[in-house]
C-alpha atoms as a printed R data frame, in Angstrom:
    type eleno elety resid chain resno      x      y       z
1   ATOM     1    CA   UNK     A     1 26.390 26.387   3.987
2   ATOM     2    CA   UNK     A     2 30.015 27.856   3.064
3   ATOM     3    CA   UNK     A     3 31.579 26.453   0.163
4   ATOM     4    CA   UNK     A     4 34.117 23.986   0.879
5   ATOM     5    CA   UNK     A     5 37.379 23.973  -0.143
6   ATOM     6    CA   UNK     A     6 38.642 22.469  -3.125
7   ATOM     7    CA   UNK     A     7 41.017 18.903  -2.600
8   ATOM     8    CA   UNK     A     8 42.632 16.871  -5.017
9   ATOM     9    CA   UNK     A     9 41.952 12.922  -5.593
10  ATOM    10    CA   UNK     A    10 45.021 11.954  -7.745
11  ATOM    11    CA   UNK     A    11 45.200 15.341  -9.220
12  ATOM    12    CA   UNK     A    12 42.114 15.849 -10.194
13  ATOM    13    CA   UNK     A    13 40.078 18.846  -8.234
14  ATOM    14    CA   UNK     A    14 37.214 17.431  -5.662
15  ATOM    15    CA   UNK     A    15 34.185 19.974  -6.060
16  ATOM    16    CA   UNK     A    16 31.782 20.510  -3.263
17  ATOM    17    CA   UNK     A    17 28.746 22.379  -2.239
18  ATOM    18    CA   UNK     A    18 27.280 25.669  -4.235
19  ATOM    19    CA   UNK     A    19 28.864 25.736  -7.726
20  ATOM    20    CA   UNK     A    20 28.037 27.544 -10.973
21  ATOM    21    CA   UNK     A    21 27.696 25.335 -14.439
22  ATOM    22    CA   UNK     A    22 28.428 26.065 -18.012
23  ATOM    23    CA   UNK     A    23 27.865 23.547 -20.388
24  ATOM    24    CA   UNK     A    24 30.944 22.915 -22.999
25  ATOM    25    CA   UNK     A    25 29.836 19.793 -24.659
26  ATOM    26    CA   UNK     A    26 27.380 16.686 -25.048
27  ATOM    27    CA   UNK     A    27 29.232 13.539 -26.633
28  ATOM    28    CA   UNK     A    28 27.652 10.194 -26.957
29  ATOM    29    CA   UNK     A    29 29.928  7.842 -24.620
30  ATOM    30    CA   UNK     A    30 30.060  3.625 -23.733
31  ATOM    31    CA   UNK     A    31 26.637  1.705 -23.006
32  ATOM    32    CA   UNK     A    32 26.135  2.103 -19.727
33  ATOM    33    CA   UNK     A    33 23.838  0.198 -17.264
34  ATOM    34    CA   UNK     A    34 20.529  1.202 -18.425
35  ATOM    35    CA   UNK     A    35 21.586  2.172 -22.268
36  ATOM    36    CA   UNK     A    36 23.055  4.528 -24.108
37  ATOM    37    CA   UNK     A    37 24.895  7.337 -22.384
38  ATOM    38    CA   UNK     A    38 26.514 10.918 -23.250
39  ATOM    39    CA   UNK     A    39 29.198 12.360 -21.187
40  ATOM    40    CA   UNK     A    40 28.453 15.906 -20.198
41  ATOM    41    CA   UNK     A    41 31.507 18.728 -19.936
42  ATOM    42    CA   UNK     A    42 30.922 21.796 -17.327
43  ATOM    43    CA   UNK     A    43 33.142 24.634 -16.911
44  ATOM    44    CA   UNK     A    44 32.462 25.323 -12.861
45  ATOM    45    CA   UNK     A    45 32.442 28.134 -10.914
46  ATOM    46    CA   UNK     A    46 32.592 27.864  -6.883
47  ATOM    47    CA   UNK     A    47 29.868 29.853  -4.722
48  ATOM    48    CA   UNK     A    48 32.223 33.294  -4.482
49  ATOM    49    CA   UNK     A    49 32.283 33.093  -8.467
50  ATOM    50    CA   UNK     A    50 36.171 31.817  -8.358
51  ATOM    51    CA   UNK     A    51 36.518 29.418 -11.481
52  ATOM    52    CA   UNK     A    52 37.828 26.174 -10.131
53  ATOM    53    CA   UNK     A    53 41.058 25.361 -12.084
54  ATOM    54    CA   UNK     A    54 43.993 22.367 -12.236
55  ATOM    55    CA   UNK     A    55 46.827 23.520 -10.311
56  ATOM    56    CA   UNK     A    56 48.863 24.366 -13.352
57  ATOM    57    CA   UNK     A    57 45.832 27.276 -13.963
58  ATOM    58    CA   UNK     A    58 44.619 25.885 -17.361
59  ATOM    59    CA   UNK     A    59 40.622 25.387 -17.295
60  ATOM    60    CA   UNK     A    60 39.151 22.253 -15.696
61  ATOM    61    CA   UNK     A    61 36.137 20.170 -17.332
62  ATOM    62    CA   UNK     A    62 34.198 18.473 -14.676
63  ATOM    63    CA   UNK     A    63 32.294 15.388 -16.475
64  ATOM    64    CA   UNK     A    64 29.211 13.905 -15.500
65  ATOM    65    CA   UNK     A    65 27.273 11.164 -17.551
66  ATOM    66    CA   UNK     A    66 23.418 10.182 -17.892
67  ATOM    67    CA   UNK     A    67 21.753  8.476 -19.669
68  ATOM    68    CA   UNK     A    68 20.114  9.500 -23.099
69  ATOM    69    CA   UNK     A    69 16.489  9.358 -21.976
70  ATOM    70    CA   UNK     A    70 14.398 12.383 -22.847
71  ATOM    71    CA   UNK     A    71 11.528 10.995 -20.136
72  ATOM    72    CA   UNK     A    72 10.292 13.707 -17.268
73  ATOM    73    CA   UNK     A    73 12.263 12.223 -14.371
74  ATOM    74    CA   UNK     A    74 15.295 11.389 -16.561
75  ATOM    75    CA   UNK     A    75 18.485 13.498 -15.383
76  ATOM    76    CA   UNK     A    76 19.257 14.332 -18.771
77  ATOM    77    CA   UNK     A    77 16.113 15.960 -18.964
78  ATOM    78    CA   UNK     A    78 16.317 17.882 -15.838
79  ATOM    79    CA   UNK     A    79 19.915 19.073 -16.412
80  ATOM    80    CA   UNK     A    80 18.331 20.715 -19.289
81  ATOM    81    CA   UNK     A    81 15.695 22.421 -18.358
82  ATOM    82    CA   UNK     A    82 17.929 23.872 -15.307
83  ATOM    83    CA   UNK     A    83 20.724 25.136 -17.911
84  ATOM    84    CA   UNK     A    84 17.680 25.928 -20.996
85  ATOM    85    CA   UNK     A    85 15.428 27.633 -17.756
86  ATOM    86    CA   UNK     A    86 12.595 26.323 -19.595
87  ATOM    87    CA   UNK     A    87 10.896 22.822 -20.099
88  ATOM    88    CA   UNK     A    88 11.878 20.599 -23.015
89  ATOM    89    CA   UNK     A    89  9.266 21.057 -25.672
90  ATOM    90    CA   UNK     A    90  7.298 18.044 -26.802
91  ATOM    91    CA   UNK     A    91  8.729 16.537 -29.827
92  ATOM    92    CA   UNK     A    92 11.654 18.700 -29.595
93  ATOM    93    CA   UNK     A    93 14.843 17.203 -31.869
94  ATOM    94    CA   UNK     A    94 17.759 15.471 -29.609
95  ATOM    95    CA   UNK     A    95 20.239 17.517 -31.623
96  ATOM    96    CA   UNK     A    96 18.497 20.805 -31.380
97  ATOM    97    CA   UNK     A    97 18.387 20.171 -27.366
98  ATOM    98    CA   UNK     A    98 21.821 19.490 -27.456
99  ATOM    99    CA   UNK     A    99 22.870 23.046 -29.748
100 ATOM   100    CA   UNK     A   100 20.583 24.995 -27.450
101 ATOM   101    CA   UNK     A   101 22.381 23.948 -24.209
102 ATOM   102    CA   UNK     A   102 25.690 24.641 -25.637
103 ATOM   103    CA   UNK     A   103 27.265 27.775 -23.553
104 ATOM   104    CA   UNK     A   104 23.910 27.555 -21.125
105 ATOM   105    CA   UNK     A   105 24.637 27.859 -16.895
106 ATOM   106    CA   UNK     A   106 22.771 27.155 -13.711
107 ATOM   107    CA   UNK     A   107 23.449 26.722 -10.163
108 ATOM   108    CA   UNK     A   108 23.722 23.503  -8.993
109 ATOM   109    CA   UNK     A   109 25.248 21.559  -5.756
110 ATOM   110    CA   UNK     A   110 28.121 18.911  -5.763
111 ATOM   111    CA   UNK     A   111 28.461 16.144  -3.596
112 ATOM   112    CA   UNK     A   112 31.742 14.664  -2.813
113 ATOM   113    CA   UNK     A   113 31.513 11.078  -2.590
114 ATOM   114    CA   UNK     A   114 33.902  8.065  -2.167
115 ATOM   115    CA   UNK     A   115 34.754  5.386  -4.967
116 ATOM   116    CA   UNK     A   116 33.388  1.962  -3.982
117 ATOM   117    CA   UNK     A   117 36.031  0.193  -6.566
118 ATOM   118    CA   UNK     A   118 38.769  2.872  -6.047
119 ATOM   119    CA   UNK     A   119 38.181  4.391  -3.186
120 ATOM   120    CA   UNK     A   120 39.222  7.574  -4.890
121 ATOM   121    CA   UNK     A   121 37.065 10.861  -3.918
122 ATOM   122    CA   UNK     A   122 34.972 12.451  -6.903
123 ATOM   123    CA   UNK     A   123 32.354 14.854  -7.432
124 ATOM   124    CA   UNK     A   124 28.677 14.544  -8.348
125 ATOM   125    CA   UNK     A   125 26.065 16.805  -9.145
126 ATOM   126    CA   UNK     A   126 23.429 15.934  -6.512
127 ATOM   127    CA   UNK     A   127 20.750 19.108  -7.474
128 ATOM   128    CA   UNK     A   128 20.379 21.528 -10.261
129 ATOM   129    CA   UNK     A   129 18.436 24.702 -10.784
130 ATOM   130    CA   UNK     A   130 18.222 27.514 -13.576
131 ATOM   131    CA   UNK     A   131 20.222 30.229 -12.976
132 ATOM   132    CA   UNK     A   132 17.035 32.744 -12.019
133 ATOM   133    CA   UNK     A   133 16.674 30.379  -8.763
134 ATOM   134    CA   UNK     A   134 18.751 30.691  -5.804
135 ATOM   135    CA   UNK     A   135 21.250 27.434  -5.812
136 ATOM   136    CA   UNK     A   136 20.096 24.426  -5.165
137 ATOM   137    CA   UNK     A   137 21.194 22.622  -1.539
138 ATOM   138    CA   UNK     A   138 20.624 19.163  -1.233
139 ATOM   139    CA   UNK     A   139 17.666 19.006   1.140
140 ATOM   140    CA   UNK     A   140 14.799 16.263   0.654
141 ATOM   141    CA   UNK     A   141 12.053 18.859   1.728
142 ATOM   142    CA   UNK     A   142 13.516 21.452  -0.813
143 ATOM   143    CA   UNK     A   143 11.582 21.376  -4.013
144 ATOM   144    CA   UNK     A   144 13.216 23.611  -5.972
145 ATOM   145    CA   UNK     A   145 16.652 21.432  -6.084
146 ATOM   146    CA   UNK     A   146 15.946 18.925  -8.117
147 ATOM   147    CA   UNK     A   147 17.620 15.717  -6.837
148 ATOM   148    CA   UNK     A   148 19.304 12.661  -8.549
């Protein structure tokens, strides 16, 4: 599947299919619906290894939030093990997980999706892998993308 270009929804660049992630940052952020959440930064990268910038060429920060939950299934927890390429460790400190995956990449695939209160385009990380897989595509037969 080709990359598709990159749009704009208010100004803000709309990133779909194959990219490349580098984790900048983990911040706590608001309560969401099922707890306590932290508000992920990514530097991205499309499939051709272009970074994807705001039109005035200073670096963009695609956000994505989950929830704090360290369980198997949890996103959090499978974001980090793509970017770490390893499992967590059991007992293995919050903060040390969150040092470790500062500066980390993996491939991963973005959905574009539509606002239901806006009705505003955005982006959404839909599958991640470590960066020794091939990417991810969003297939429910593929299980090396890891879905959420």
């Amino acid at each position: 599947m080709p990359f598709q270009d990159v749009t704009t929804a208010e100004g803000i660049p709309v990133v779909s299919g194959p990219v490349k992630v580098e984790c900048l940052s983990i911040e706590d952020a608001n309560e969401g619906q099922f707890g306590p959440q932290m508000r992920w930064s990514f530097r991205v990268w499309d499939s051709e290894g272009t970074e994807i910038r705001w039109p005035d060429d200073s670096t963009f920060e695609w956000h994505q939030y989950t929830s704090e939950k360290t369980t198997p299934k949890a996103t959090a927890t499978l974001w980090a093990q793509a970017l770490l390429g390893r499992p967590l460790l059991e007992n293995e400190k919050g903060s040390a997980i969150q040092e470790a995956l500062i500066g980390t990449t993996a491939n991963a695939f973005a959905e574009t999706r539509i606002s239901a209160t806006t009705g505003n385009e955005y982006s959404k990380i839909s599958a991640i892998s470590p960066i020794s897989q091939a990417p991810p595509e969003p297939d429910d037969e593929d299980e090396a993308a890891v879905p959420f």
